[in-house]
mmCIF file of C-alpha atoms in Angstrom:
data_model
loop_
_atom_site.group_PDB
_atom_site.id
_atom_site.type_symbol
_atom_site.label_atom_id
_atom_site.label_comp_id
_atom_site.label_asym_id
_atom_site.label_seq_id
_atom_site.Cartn_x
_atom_site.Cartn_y
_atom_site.Cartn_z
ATOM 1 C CA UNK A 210 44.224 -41.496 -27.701
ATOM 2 C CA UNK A 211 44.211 -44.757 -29.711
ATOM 3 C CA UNK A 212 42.150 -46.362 -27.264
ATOM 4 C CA UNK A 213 38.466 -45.168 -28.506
ATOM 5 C CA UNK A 214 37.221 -46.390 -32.059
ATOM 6 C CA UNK A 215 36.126 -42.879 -33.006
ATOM 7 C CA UNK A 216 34.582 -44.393 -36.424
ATOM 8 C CA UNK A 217 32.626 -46.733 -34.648
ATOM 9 C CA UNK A 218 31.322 -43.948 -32.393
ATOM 10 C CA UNK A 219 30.482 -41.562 -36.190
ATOM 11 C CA UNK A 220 28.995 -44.320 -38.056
ATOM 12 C CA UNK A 221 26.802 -45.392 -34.931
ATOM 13 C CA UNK A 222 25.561 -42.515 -33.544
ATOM 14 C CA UNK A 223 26.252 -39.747 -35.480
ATOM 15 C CA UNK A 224 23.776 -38.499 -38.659
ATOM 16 C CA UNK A 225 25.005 -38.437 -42.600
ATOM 17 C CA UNK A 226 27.697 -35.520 -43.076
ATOM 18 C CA UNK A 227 29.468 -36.107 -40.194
ATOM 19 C CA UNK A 228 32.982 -37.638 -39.924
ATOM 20 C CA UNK A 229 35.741 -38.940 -37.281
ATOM 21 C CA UNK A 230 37.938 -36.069 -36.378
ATOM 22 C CA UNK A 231 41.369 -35.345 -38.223
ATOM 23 C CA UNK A 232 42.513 -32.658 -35.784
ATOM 24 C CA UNK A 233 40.353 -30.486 -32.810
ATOM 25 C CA UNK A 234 39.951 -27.994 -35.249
ATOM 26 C CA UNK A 235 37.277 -28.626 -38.511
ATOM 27 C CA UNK A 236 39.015 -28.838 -42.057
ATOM 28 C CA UNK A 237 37.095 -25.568 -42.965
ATOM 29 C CA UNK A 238 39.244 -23.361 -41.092
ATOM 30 C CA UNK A 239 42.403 -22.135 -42.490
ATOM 31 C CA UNK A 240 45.379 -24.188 -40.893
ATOM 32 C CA UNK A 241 42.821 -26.084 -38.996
ATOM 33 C CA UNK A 242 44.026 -29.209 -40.177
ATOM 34 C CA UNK A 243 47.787 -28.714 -40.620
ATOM 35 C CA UNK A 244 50.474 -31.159 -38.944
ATOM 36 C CA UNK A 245 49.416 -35.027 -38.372
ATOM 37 C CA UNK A 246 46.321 -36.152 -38.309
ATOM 38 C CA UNK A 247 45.258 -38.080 -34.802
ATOM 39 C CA UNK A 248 45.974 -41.394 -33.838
ATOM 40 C CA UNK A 249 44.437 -44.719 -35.829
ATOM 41 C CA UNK A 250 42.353 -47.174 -33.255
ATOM 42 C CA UNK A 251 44.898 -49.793 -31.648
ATOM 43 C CA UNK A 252 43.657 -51.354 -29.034
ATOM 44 C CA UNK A 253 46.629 -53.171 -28.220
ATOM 45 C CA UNK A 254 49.316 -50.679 -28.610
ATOM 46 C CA UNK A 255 47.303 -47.966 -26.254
ATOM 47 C CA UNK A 256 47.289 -51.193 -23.803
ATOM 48 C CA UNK A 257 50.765 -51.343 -24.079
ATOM 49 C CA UNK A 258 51.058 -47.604 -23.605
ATOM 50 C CA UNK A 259 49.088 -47.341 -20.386
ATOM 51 C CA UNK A 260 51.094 -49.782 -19.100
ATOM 52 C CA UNK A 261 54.069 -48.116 -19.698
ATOM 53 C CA UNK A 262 52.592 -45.729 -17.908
ATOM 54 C CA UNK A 263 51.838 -47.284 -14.323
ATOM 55 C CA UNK A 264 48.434 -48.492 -15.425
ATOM 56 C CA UNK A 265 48.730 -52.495 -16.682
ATOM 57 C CA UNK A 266 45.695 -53.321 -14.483
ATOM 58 C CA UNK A 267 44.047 -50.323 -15.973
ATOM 59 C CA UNK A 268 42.400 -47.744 -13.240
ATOM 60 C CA UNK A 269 38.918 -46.307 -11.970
ATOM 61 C CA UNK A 270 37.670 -42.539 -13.444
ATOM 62 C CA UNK A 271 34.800 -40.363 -13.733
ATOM 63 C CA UNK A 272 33.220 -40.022 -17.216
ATOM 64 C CA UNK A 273 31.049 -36.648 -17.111
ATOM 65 C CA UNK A 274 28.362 -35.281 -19.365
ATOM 66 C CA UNK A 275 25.322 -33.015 -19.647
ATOM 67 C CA UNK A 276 21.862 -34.762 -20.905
ATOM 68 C CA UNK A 277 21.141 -32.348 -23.710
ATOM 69 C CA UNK A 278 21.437 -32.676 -27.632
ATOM 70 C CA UNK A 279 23.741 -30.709 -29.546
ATOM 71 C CA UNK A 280 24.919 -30.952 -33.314
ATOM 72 C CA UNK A 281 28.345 -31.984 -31.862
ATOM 73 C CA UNK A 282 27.137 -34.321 -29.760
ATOM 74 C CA UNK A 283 23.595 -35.398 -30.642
ATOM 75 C CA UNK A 284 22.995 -38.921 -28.905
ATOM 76 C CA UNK A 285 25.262 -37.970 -25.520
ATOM 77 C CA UNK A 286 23.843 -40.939 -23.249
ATOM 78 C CA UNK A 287 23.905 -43.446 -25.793
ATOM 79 C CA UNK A 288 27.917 -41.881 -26.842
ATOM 80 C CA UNK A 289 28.658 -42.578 -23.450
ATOM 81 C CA UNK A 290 27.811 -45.688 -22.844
ATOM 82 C CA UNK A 291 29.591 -46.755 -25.830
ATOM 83 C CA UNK A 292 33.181 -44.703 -24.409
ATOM 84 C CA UNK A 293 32.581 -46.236 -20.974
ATOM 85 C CA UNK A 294 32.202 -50.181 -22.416
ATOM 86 C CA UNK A 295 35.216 -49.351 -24.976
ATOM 87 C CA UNK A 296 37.326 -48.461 -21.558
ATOM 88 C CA UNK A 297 36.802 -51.152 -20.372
ATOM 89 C CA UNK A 298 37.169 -53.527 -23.064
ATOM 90 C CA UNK A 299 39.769 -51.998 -24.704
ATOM 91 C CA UNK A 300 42.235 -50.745 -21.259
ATOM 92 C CA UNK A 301 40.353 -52.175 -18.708
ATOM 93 C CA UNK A 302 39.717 -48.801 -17.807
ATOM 94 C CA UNK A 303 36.352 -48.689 -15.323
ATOM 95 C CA UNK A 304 34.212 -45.194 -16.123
ATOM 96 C CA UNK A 305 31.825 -44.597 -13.797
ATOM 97 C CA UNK A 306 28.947 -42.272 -15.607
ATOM 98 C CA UNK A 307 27.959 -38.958 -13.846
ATOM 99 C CA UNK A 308 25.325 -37.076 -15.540
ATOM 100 C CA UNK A 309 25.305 -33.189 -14.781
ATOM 101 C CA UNK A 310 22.594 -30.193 -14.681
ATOM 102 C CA UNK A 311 23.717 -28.057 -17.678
ATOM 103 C CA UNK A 312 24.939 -24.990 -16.554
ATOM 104 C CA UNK A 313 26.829 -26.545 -13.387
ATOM 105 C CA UNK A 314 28.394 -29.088 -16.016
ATOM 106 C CA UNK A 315 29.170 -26.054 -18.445
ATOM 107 C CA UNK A 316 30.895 -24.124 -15.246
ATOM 108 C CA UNK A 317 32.683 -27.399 -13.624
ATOM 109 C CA UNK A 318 34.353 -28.259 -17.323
ATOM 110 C CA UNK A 319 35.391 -24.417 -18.202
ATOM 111 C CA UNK A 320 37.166 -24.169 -14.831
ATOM 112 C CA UNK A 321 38.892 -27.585 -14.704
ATOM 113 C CA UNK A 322 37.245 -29.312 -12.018
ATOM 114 C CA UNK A 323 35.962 -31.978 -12.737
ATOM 115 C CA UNK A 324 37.986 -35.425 -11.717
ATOM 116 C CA UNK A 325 37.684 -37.504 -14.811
ATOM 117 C CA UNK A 326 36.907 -37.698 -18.378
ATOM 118 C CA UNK A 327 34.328 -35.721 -19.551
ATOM 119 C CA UNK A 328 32.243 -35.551 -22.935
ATOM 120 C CA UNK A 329 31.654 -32.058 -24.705
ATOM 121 C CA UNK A 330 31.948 -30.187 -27.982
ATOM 122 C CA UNK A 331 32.246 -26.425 -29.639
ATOM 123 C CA UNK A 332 30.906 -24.808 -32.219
ATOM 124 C CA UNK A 333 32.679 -21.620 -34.144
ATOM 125 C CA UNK A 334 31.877 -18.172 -33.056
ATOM 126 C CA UNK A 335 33.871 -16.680 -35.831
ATOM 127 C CA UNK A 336 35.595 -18.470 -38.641
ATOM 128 C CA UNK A 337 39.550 -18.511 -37.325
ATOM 129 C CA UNK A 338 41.511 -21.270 -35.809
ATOM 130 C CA UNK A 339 42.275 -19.287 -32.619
ATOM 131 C CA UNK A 340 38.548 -19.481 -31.621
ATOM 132 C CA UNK A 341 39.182 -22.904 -31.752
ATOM 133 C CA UNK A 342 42.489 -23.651 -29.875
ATOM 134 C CA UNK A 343 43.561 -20.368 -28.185
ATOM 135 C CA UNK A 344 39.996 -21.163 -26.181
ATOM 136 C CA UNK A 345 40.773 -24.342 -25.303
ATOM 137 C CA UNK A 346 44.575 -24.676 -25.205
ATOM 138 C CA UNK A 347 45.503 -21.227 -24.269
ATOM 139 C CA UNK A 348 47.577 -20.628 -20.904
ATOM 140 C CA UNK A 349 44.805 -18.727 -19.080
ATOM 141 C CA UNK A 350 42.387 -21.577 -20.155
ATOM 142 C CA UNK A 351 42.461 -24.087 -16.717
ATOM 143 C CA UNK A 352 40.050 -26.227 -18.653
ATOM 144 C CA UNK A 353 42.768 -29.149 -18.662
ATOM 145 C CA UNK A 354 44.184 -28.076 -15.922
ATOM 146 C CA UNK A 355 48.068 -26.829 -16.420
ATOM 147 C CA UNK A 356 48.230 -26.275 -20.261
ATOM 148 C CA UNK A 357 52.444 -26.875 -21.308
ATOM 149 C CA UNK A 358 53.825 -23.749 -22.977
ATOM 150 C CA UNK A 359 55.115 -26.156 -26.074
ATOM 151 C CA UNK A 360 51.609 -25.351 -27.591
ATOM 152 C CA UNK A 361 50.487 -22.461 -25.499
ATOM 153 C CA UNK A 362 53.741 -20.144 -26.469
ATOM 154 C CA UNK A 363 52.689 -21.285 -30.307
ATOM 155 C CA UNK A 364 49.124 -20.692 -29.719
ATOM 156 C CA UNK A 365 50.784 -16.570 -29.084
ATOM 157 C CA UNK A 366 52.294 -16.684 -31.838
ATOM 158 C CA UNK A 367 50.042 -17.626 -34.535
ATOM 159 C CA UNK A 368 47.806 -15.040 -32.604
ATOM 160 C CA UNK A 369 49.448 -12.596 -33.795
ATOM 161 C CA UNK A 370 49.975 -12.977 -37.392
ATOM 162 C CA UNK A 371 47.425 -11.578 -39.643
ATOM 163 C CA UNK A 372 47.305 -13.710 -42.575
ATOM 164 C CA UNK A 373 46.402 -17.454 -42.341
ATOM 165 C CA UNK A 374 48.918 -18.892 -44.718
ATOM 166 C CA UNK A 375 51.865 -16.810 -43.458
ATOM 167 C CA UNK A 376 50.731 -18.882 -39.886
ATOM 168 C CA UNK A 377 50.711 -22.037 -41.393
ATOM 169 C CA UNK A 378 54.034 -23.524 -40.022
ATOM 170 C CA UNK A 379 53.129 -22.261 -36.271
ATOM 171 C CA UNK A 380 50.027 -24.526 -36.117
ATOM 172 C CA UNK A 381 51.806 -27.275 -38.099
ATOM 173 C CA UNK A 382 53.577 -27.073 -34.946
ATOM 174 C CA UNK A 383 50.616 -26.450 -32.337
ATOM 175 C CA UNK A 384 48.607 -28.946 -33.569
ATOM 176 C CA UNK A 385 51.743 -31.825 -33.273
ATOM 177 C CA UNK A 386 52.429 -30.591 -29.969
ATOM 178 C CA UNK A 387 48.636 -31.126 -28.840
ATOM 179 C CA UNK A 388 48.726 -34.171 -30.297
ATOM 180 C CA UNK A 389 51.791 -35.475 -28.344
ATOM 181 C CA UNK A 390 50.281 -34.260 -24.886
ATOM 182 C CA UNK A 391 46.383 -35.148 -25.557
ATOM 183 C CA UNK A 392 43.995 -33.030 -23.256
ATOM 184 C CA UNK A 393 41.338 -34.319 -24.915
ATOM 185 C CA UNK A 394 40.130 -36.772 -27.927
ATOM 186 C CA UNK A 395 38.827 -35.329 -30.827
ATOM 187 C CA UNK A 396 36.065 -37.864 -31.340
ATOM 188 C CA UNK A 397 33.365 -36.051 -34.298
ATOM 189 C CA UNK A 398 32.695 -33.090 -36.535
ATOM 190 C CA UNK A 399 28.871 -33.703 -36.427
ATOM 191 C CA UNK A 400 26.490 -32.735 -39.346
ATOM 192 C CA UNK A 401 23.335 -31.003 -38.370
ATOM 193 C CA UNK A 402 20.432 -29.114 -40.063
ATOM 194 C CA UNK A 403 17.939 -26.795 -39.115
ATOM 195 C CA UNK A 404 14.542 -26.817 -41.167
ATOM 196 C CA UNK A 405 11.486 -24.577 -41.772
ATOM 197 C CA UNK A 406 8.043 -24.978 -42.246
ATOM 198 C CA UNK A 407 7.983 -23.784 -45.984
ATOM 199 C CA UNK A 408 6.040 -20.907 -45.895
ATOM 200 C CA UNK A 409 8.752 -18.896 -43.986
ATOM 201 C CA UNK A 410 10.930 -16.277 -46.260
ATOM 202 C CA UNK A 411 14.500 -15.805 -45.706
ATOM 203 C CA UNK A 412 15.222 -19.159 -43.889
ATOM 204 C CA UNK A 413 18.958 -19.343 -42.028
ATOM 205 C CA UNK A 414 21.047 -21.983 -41.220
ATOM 206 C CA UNK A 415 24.181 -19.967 -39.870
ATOM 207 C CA UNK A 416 27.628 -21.563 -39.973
ATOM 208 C CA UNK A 417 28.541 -19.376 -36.734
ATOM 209 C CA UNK A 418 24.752 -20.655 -34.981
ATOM 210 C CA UNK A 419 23.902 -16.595 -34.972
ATOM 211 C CA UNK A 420 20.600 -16.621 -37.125
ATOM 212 C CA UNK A 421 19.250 -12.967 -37.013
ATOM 213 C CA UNK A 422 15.510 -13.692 -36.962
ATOM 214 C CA UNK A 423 14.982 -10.007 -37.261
ATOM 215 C CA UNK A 424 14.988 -10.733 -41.456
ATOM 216 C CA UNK A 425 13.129 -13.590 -41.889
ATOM 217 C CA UNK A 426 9.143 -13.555 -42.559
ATOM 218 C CA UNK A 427 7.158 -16.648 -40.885
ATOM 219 C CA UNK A 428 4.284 -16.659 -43.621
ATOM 220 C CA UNK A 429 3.300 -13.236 -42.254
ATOM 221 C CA UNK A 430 2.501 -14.800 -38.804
ATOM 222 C CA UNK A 431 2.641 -12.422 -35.871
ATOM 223 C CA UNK A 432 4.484 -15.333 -33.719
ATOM 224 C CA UNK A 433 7.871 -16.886 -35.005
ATOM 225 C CA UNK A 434 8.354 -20.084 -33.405
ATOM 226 C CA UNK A 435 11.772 -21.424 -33.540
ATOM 227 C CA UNK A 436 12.881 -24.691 -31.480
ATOM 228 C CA UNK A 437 16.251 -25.441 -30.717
ATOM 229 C CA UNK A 438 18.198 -27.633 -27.928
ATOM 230 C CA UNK A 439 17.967 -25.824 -24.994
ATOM 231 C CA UNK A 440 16.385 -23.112 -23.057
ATOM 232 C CA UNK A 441 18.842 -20.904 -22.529
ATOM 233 C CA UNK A 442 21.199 -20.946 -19.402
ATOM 234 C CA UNK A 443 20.680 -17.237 -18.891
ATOM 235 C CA UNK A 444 19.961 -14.277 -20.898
ATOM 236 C CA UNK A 445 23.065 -12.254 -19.389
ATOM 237 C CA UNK A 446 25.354 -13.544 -21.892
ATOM 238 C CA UNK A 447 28.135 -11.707 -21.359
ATOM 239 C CA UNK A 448 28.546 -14.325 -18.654
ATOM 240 C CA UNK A 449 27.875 -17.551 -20.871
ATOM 241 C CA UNK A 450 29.460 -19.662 -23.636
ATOM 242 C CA UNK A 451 26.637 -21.931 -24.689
ATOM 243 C CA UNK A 452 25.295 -21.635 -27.964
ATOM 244 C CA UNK A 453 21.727 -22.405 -27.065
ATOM 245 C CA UNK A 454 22.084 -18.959 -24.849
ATOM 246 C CA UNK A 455 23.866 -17.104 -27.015
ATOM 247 C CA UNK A 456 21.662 -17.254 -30.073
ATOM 248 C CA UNK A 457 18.645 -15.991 -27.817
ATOM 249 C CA UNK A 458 21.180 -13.170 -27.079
ATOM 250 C CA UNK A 459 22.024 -12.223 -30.331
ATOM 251 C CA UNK A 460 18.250 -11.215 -31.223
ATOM 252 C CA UNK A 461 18.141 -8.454 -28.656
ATOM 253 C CA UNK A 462 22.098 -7.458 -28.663
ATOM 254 C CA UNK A 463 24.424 -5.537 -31.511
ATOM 255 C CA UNK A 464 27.765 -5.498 -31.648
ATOM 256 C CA UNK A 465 29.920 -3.381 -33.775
ATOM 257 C CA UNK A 466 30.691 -5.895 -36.196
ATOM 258 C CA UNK A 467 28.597 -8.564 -37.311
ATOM 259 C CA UNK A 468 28.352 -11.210 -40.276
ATOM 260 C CA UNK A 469 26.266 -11.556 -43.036
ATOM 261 C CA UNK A 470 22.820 -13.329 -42.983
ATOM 262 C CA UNK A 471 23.359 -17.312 -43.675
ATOM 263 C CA UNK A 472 27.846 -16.746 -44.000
ATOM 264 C CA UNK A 473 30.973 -15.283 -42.261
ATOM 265 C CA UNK A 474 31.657 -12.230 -44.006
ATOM 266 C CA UNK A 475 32.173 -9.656 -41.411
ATOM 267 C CA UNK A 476 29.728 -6.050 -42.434
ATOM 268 C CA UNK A 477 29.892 -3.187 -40.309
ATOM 269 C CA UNK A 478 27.134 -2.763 -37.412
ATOM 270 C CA UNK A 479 27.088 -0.303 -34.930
ATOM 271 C CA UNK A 480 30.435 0.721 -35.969
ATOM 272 C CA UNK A 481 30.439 2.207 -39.563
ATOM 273 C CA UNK A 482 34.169 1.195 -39.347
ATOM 274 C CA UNK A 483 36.792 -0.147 -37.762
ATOM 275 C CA UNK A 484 40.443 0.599 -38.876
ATOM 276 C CA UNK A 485 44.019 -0.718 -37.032
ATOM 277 C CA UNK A 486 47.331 0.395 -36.989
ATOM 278 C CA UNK A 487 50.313 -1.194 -38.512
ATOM 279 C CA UNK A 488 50.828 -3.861 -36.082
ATOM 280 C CA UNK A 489 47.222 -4.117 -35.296
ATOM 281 C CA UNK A 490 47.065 -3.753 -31.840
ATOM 282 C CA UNK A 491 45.011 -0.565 -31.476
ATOM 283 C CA UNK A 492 42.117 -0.364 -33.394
ATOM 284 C CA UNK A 493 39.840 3.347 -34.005
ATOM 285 C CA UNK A 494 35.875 2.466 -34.842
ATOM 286 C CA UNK A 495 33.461 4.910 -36.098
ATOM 287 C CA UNK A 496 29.898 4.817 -34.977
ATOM 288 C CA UNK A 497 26.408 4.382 -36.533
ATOM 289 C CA UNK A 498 24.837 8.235 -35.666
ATOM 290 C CA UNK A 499 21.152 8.394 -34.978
ATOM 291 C CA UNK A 500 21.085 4.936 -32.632
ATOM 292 C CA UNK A 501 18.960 4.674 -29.878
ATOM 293 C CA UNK A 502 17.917 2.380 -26.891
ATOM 294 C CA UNK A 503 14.687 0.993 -26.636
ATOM 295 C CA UNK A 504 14.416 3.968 -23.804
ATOM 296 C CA UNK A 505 14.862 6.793 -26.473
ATOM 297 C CA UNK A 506 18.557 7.344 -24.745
ATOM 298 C CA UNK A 507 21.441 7.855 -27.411
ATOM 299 C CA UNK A 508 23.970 5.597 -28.415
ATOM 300 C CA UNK A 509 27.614 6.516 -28.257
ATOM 301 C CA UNK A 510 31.532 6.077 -27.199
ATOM 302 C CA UNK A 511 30.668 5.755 -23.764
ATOM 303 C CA UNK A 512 28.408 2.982 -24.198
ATOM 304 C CA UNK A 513 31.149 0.869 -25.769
ATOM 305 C CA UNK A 514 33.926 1.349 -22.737
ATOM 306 C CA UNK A 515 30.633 1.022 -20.617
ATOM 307 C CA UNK A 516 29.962 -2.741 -22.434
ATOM 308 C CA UNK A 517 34.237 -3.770 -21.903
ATOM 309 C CA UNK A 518 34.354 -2.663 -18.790
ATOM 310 C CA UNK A 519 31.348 -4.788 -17.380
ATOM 311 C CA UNK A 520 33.474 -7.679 -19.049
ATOM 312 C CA UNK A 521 36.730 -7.007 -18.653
ATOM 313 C CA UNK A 522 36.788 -5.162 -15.351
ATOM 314 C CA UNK A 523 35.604 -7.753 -12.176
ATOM 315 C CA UNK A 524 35.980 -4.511 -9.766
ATOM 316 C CA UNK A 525 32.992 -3.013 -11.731
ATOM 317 C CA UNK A 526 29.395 -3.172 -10.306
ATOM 318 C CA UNK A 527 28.221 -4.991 -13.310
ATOM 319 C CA UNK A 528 30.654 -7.749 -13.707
ATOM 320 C CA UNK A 529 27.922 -9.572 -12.241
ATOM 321 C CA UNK A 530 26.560 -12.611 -14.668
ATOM 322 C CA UNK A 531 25.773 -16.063 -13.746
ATOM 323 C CA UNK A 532 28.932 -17.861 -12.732
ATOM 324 C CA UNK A 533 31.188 -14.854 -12.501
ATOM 325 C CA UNK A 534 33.482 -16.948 -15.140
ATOM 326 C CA UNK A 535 32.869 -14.601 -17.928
ATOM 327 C CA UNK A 536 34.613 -17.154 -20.552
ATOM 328 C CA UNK A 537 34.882 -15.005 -23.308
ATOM 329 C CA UNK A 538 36.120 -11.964 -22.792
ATOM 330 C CA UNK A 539 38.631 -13.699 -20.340
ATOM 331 C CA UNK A 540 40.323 -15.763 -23.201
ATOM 332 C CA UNK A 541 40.001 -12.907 -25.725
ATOM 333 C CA UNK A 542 41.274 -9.989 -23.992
ATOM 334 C CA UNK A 543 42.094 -11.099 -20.325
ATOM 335 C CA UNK A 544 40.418 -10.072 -17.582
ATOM 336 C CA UNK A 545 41.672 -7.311 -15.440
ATOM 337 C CA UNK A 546 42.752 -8.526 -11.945
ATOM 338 C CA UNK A 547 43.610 -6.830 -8.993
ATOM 339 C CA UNK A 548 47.516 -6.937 -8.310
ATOM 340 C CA UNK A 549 48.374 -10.984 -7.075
ATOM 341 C CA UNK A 550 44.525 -12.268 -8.480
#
């Protein structure tokens, strides 16, 4: 944790609006940055620490990453070599670089299996410090392998507390307790852009990486072009939790809430509403009347159990994606397992 000059790695590889990580979780996020910040570069007290640990010689690991660019983690190969000659100069640590096919690396990482260090970032899918942490650091996460319950029990907490400032003092303590056990570094917040050619009307640059192309107007061309990082894994994305897939996703998908255009306002979508109860653990949604499937067929109630069981539910027939993992609906709602799975 004090091992890795994290400014070095920003001001070296990193473009302008980027900075060294406080905390896992951006600033921007209510409570992301509660508690103490991470550890200052020292060289020679992490030395010291390792060897209070076992490790005075240092020791031999695995440092893992996928070749592909993303705003978190634009110059990967060039990031990496500069981790894996700070090891060793700093701890006399010896990182042997394995470079990974996306979607195996993406799989490996999200299920803990990988025998090392590896390199990897996230974006926000909606603007709330559980999407951060509870992914990551929650119990049912094995992504750094057995997660202790003095952050995961806080994580549940915090969960379930509506507004952000009445959570503050849980994730005060979540974030110290993450700190003290360090699964992982917190190396960047990277800066990134997207551009247009100038003709086009209604450009986005989403906050939550969900641009709705559906609005926007490329000079009146038939074709819109747009160019981002990745193909995408798969287009069953149900299944997936990489960006690059999930935006394709998003162009041919609704859900029954959505944001606004260019923010993170939440507006209605194919629900007309959505209300809870007083502890808000049941929640009753109206539907959008007069929807329809590209095959004529109406849209209603059943659809929507139809779409949470193929997540949630890995007896049904569909529960059927590309790795099986399905990531997301896992850490937000559990999967349902069959008794001792």
């Amino acid at each position: 944790a004090m091992g890795i000059d994290r400014q070095r790695i920003v001001d070296n590889f990193y473009p302008a609006g980027s900075e060294v990580a406080s905390h896992f979780t951006p600033c921007a996020i209510p409570n992301g940055c509660v508690g103490d910040a991470w550890y200052e570069f020292d060289a020679t007290a992490a030395k010291a620490k390792l060897a209070e640990a076992g490790f005075p010689d240092g020791f031999k690991t695995k440092l893992y990453y996928r070749d592909v660019v993303r705003g978190y983690l634009p110059n990967v190969s060039t990031v990496a070599q500069d981790i894996q000659a700070q090891l060793k100069e700093n701890l006399n640590i010896d990182a042997e670089i394995v470079v990974m096919e996306s979607g195996a690396f993406i799989d490996a990482s999200g299920t803990g299996s990988l025998d090392g260090l590896y390199l990897l970032g996230w974006g926000a899918d909606y603007p709330h410090i559980t999407n951060f942490l509870d992914y990551h650091f929650g119990a049912a996460n094995p992504q750094f392998g057995n997660q202790s319950e003095t952050y995961t029990d806080l994580l549940v907490q915090g969960a379930q507390i509506g507004i952000p400032a009445d959570a503050e003092s849980i994730y005060v303590e979540a974030n110290n307790a993450i700190r003290e056990f360090v699964p992982m570094i917190p190396v960047a917040h990277g800066g990134s852009a997207t551009a247009y050619r100038a003709d086009v009307t209604n450009q986005q640059a989403s906050p939550l990486t969900n641009e709705y192309f559906a609005v926007s107007d490329p000079g009146g061309r038939d074709v819109f072009v747009w160019m981002q990082n990745a193909e995408p894994i798969s287009m069953f994305c149900a299944d997936e939790s990489d960006g690059e897939s999930l935006r394709a996703c998003e162009q041919v998908t609704e859900a029954l809430y959505s944001y606004v255009v260019n923010g993170t306002d939440t507006v209605p979508a194919l629900a007309e509403s959505c209300t809870p109860n007083d502890d808000l653990t049941v929640w009753t949604c109206a539907l959008r009347q007069g929807v329809t499937f590209s095959d004529g067929s109406a849209f209603d109630a059943a659809d929507v159990v139809a779409t949470f069981n193929m997540g949630l539910n890995i007896a049904s027939p569909t529960h059927k994606g590309n790795t099986g993992t399905f990531f997301y609906y896992d850490y937000l709602w559990g999967l349902m397992k069959k008794p001792g799975g």
